[in-house]
Coordinates of C-alpha atoms in Angstrom, one line a residue:
X14 CA 0.1 0.1 0.1
X15 CA 1.4 3.5 -1.2
X16 CA 2.3 5.6 1.7
X17 CA 0.7 9.3 1.9
X18 CA 3.0 11.9 1.0
X19 CA 3.9 14.6 3.2
X20 CA 6.5 17.5 2.4
X21 CA 8.7 19.8 4.9
X22 CA 10.4 23.0 4.2
X23 CA 12.7 24.4 6.8
X24 CA 16.1 26.5 6.6
X25 CA 17.7 24.1 8.8
X26 CA 18.8 20.8 7.2
X27 CA 19.3 19.3 10.8
X28 CA 15.4 19.9 11.6
X29 CA 14.5 18.4 8.4
X30 CA 16.5 15.2 8.9
X31 CA 15.0 14.8 12.2
X32 CA 11.5 15.4 10.7
X33 CA 12.2 12.7 8.0
X34 CA 13.4 10.4 10.6
X35 CA 10.1 10.6 12.8
X36 CA 7.7 10.3 9.8
X37 CA 9.4 8.0 7.4
X38 CA 7.7 5.0 8.8
X39 CA 4.1 6.3 8.2
X40 CA 4.6 8.8 5.3
X41 CA 6.6 9.0 1.9
X42 CA 8.6 12.2 3.0
X43 CA 10.0 15.0 1.1
X44 CA 12.1 17.5 2.5
X45 CA 13.8 20.7 1.1
X46 CA 15.0 23.9 2.1
X47 CA 14.1 25.7 -1.3
X48 CA 10.7 27.1 -1.9
X49 CA 10.8 26.5 -5.8
X50 CA 11.6 22.8 -5.2
X51 CA 8.9 22.3 -2.8
X52 CA 6.3 23.8 -5.4
X53 CA 7.7 21.6 -8.1
X54 CA 7.1 18.6 -6.0
X55 CA 3.6 19.8 -5.0
X56 CA 2.8 20.2 -8.5
X57 CA 3.9 16.7 -9.6
X58 CA 2.6 14.9 -6.8
X59 CA -0.5 14.3 -4.7
X60 CA 0.7 15.7 -1.3
X61 CA -1.4 15.0 1.6
X62 CA 0.3 17.6 4.0
X63 CA 3.0 20.3 3.8
X64 CA 4.4 21.8 6.7
X65 CA 6.4 25.0 6.7
X66 CA 8.7 26.9 8.8
X67 CA 7.9 30.6 8.8
X68 CA 11.3 32.4 9.0
X69 CA 13.4 31.4 6.0
X70 CA 16.0 33.5 3.8
X71 CA 14.0 34.0 0.6
X72 CA 10.3 33.7 1.6
X73 CA 8.0 33.5 4.5
X74 CA 6.4 30.3 5.4
X75 CA 2.9 32.0 5.2
X76 CA 3.8 32.9 1.6
X77 CA 4.8 29.3 1.0
X78 CA 1.6 28.0 2.2
X79 CA -0.5 30.6 0.5
X80 CA 1.2 29.3 -3.0
X81 CA 0.6 25.6 -1.9
X82 CA -3.1 26.4 -1.3
X83 CA -3.5 27.9 -4.9
X84 CA -1.4 25.0 -6.5
X85 CA -2.9 22.2 -4.6
X86 CA -6.2 23.2 -2.6
X87 CA -6.6 19.6 -1.3
X88 CA -3.2 19.7 0.6
X89 CA -3.5 20.4 4.4
X90 CA -1.2 23.3 5.5
X91 CA 0.7 23.6 8.7
X92 CA 2.9 26.3 9.9
X93 CA 5.7 25.3 12.3
X94 CA 7.9 28.0 13.8
X95 CA 9.8 29.0 16.8
X96 CA 8.4 32.6 16.5
X97 CA 5.1 33.7 17.8
X98 CA 5.0 36.7 15.3
X99 CA 1.8 38.4 15.4
X100 CA 1.6 39.4 11.9
X101 CA 2.9 36.1 10.8
X102 CA 0.1 34.5 12.6
X103 CA -2.6 36.6 11.1
X104 CA -1.2 36.1 7.9
X105 CA -1.3 32.4 8.3
X106 CA -5.1 32.7 8.5
X107 CA -6.0 35.3 5.9
X108 CA -3.6 34.1 3.2
X109 CA -2.6 30.5 4.0
X110 CA -5.9 29.3 5.6
X111 CA -3.9 26.9 7.9
X112 CA -5.1 23.9 9.6
X113 CA -2.7 24.2 12.4
X114 CA -0.1 26.5 13.9
X115 CA 2.7 24.7 15.8
X116 CA 5.5 26.5 17.9
X117 CA 8.9 25.2 18.2
X118 CA 10.1 23.2 20.2
X119 CA 7.5 20.6 19.3
X120 CA 6.5 17.3 21.3
X121 CA 6.8 14.6 18.8
X122 CA 3.9 12.6 19.8
X123 CA 1.6 15.8 19.6
X124 CA 3.1 16.6 16.2
X125 CA 2.3 13.0 14.8
X126 CA -1.3 13.1 16.2
X127 CA -1.9 16.4 14.3
X128 CA -0.2 15.2 11.1
X129 CA -2.0 12.0 11.3
X130 CA -5.1 13.7 11.6
X131 CA -4.3 16.1 8.8
X132 CA -3.4 13.1 6.5
X133 CA -6.6 11.5 7.3
X134 CA -8.7 14.4 6.5
X135 CA -6.9 15.2 3.2
X136 CA -7.4 11.5 2.1
X137 CA -11.0 11.8 2.9
X138 CA -11.7 15.0 1.1
X139 CA -9.6 14.1 -1.9
X140 CA -11.0 14.8 -5.2
X141 CA -13.8 17.0 -3.7
X142 CA -13.9 20.2 -5.5
X143 CA -12.6 23.1 -3.4
X144 CA -12.8 26.8 -4.9
X145 CA -10.1 29.1 -4.3
X146 CA -10.3 32.0 -6.5
X147 CA -12.1 35.3 -6.0
X148 CA -13.9 34.9 -9.5
X149 CA -15.4 31.4 -8.3
X150 CA -16.7 33.3 -5.0
X151 CA -18.3 35.9 -7.0
X152 CA -20.0 33.3 -9.1
X153 CA -21.3 31.4 -5.9
X154 CA -22.9 34.7 -4.5
X155 CA -24.5 35.4 -7.9
X156 CA -25.9 31.8 -8.0
X157 CA -27.4 32.1 -4.6
X158 CA -28.6 35.6 -5.0
X159 CA -32.2 34.1 -5.6
X160 CA -32.5 32.5 -2.3
X161 CA -32.5 35.8 -0.5
X162 CA -30.1 37.5 1.8
X163 CA -27.4 35.5 3.5
X164 CA -27.5 35.6 7.3
X165 CA -24.7 37.3 9.5
X166 CA -24.5 37.4 13.2
X167 CA -22.7 40.4 14.5
X168 CA -21.5 39.7 18.2
X169 CA -20.1 42.9 19.6
X170 CA -21.1 45.1 22.4
X171 CA -20.6 48.2 20.2
X172 CA -23.9 49.2 18.3
X173 CA -22.3 51.4 16.2
X174 CA -20.3 48.3 14.8
X175 CA -23.7 46.8 13.9
X176 CA -25.4 50.0 12.8
X177 CA -22.5 50.6 10.4
X178 CA -22.4 47.0 8.7
X179 CA -26.1 47.0 8.7
X180 CA -25.9 50.0 6.4
X181 CA -22.9 49.1 4.4
X182 CA -24.4 45.4 3.6
X183 CA -28.1 46.2 3.5
X184 CA -28.4 45.2 -0.2
X185 CA -26.4 42.0 0.0
X186 CA -26.6 40.5 3.6
X187 CA -29.3 40.2 6.3
X188 CA -27.4 41.3 9.3
X189 CA -28.5 40.5 13.2
X190 CA -26.8 41.8 16.2
X191 CA -26.1 40.5 19.9
X192 CA -24.4 42.6 22.4
X193 CA -24.4 39.8 25.0
X194 CA -24.2 36.0 25.2
X195 CA -27.9 35.5 26.1
X196 CA -29.0 37.3 23.0
X197 CA -26.6 35.4 20.7
X198 CA -27.8 32.2 22.2
X199 CA -31.7 33.2 21.2
X200 CA -30.6 34.2 17.9
X201 CA -28.7 31.2 17.0
X202 CA -31.5 28.8 18.2
X203 CA -34.2 30.9 15.8
X204 CA -31.9 31.6 12.7
X205 CA -29.3 29.8 10.5
X206 CA -26.1 32.0 10.0
X207 CA -23.5 31.2 7.6
X208 CA -20.9 33.9 8.9
X209 CA -20.4 35.5 12.4
X210 CA -18.5 38.6 13.0
X211 CA -17.1 38.7 16.5
X212 CA -14.7 40.6 18.6
X213 CA -12.5 38.7 21.0
X214 CA -13.9 40.3 23.9
X215 CA -17.4 41.0 25.0
X216 CA -18.5 43.5 27.8
X217 CA -14.8 43.3 28.8
X218 CA -14.8 39.6 29.0
X219 CA -12.5 37.1 26.7
X220 CA -15.2 35.1 24.6
X221 CA -12.7 33.3 22.4
X222 CA -13.9 30.0 23.9
X223 CA -17.3 30.8 22.4
X224 CA -15.8 30.7 19.0
X225 CA -14.4 27.2 19.9
X226 CA -17.9 26.2 21.0
X227 CA -19.6 27.6 18.0
X228 CA -17.1 25.7 15.6
X229 CA -17.7 22.5 17.5
X230 CA -21.4 22.7 17.1
X231 CA -21.4 24.2 13.3
X232 CA -18.5 23.5 11.5
X233 CA -19.9 25.0 8.5
X234 CA -20.1 28.6 10.2
X235 CA -17.5 30.8 9.3
X236 CA -16.0 32.9 11.9
X237 CA -14.6 36.5 11.1
X238 CA -12.5 38.0 13.9
X239 CA -12.9 41.7 14.0
X240 CA -10.8 42.7 17.1
X241 CA -7.5 44.8 18.0
X242 CA -5.1 41.9 17.6
X243 CA -2.2 42.1 20.5
X244 CA -1.6 38.6 21.3
X245 CA 0.0 36.1 19.0
X246 CA -0.8 33.3 21.1
X247 CA -4.5 34.2 21.3
X248 CA -4.6 34.1 17.5
X249 CA -2.8 30.9 17.5
X250 CA -5.5 29.4 19.8
X251 CA -8.2 31.0 17.5
X252 CA -6.5 28.7 14.4
X253 CA -6.2 25.6 16.5
X254 CA -9.3 25.6 18.6
X255 CA -11.4 27.8 16.5
X256 CA -10.5 27.3 12.8
X257 CA -11.4 31.2 12.2
X258 CA -11.8 32.1 8.5
X259 CA -10.3 35.8 8.8
X260 CA -8.6 38.0 11.3
X261 CA -9.5 41.5 10.5
X262 CA -8.2 44.7 12.5
X263 CA -10.2 47.3 14.0
X264 CA -11.3 49.9 12.9
X265 CA -13.3 48.3 10.3
X266 CA -12.0 48.3 6.5
X267 CA -15.3 47.8 4.6
X268 CA -13.5 47.0 1.3
X269 CA -11.5 44.3 3.0
X270 CA -14.7 43.0 5.2
X271 CA -16.6 42.9 1.9
X272 CA -14.1 40.5 0.0
X273 CA -13.8 38.5 3.2
X274 CA -17.5 38.1 3.6
X275 CA -18.1 37.1 -0.3
X276 CA -15.3 34.4 0.2
X277 CA -16.6 33.3 3.8
X278 CA -20.2 32.7 2.4
X279 CA -18.7 31.0 -0.6
X280 CA -17.0 28.6 1.6
X281 CA -19.8 28.3 3.9
X282 CA -21.9 27.1 1.2
X283 CA -19.6 24.6 -0.2
X284 CA -19.4 23.0 3.4
X285 CA -23.1 22.9 3.7
X286 CA -23.4 21.2 0.1
X287 CA -20.4 18.8 0.7
X288 CA -20.5 18.3 4.4
X289 CA -17.3 16.1 4.3
X290 CA -15.3 19.2 3.8
X291 CA -16.3 20.3 7.3
X292 CA -13.3 18.0 8.5
X293 CA -10.9 20.3 7.0
X294 CA -11.9 22.7 10.0
X295 CA -11.6 19.9 12.7
X296 CA -11.1 21.9 15.8
X297 CA -8.9 20.9 19.0
X298 CA -11.3 19.8 22.0
X299 CA -11.2 22.3 24.9
X300 CA -9.5 20.7 27.7
X301 CA -11.3 20.3 31.1
X302 CA -8.8 22.8 32.9
X303 CA -9.6 25.5 30.3
X304 CA -13.2 24.8 30.9
X305 CA -12.8 25.1 34.6
X306 CA -11.4 28.8 34.4
X307 CA -14.4 30.1 32.3
X308 CA -16.9 32.4 33.9
X309 CA -20.3 31.2 34.9
X310 CA -21.7 33.1 31.5
X311 CA -19.2 31.2 29.5
X312 CA -20.0 27.9 30.9
X313 CA -23.8 28.5 30.6
X314 CA -23.0 29.1 27.1
X315 CA -21.0 25.9 26.5
X316 CA -23.5 23.8 28.2
X317 CA -26.3 25.1 26.2
X318 CA -24.6 24.5 22.8
X319 CA -23.3 21.0 24.1
X320 CA -27.0 20.1 24.6
X321 CA -27.9 21.8 21.1
X322 CA -25.1 19.5 19.6
X323 CA -26.3 16.2 20.9
X324 CA -29.9 17.3 19.8
X325 CA -28.7 17.8 16.2
X326 CA -26.9 14.7 16.2

């Protein structure tokens, strides 16, 4: 039986040799320090997983993974780096749409677990069409216009943000607003949303765990973070545990937001039509220790959504 293919790119040959040693029994391993060589390999072979370091002499890892996404949409992309650089982490979401962000030094068992799951997902979704171009996203938007407006949930405690979005997108989307978790829960029970736009904080409380819960309950829900990003590790968790679709900075750039929403809805509709693709947004489970630290409001929201998940299964 042919082994699944995995490719690593790093500027340190020693690291590449170590990675090849760890994965050679389970995978057909390709290693390189050259981005052009990697792209040639990806173009010539059915590669399940590509893992790239971020800091290399000629090209950033986020740029490499963006090119991999364009050349081979089915390939699962992982960023492996020793530097939690905020801009790089955000770019890994917006440009590379990566599956996981792993920091060095990594734990071999954990890395193997992530790679094996990524490989399984790539094999499960092989051959399923995955559009990546802006043109196709625009076609999706036009093709679905007869179904009525698409539903967006804005989760933000600033009403002005909601009013601006409602006015700007009034001809394209149906925009609902929740200023607290209770309102959000009621809206999510009543209405089907394709995209939610949320800040990382709500009424001075960190609500990123809510993103994790939403993605566990509804994998086809596209999450766009609109916040003042300050902590790279928070964004890493949003990637690994929440599979956020885009990270956009405040204040709102509506041109950028419009493009992101078009693409997010196009992706949401593909996931609805082909549910197997939702496996590509598999999220890490929230640990018991993390759940223990949540406020009563967050715990209540989590428990309610866990009940909904069971009822939907």
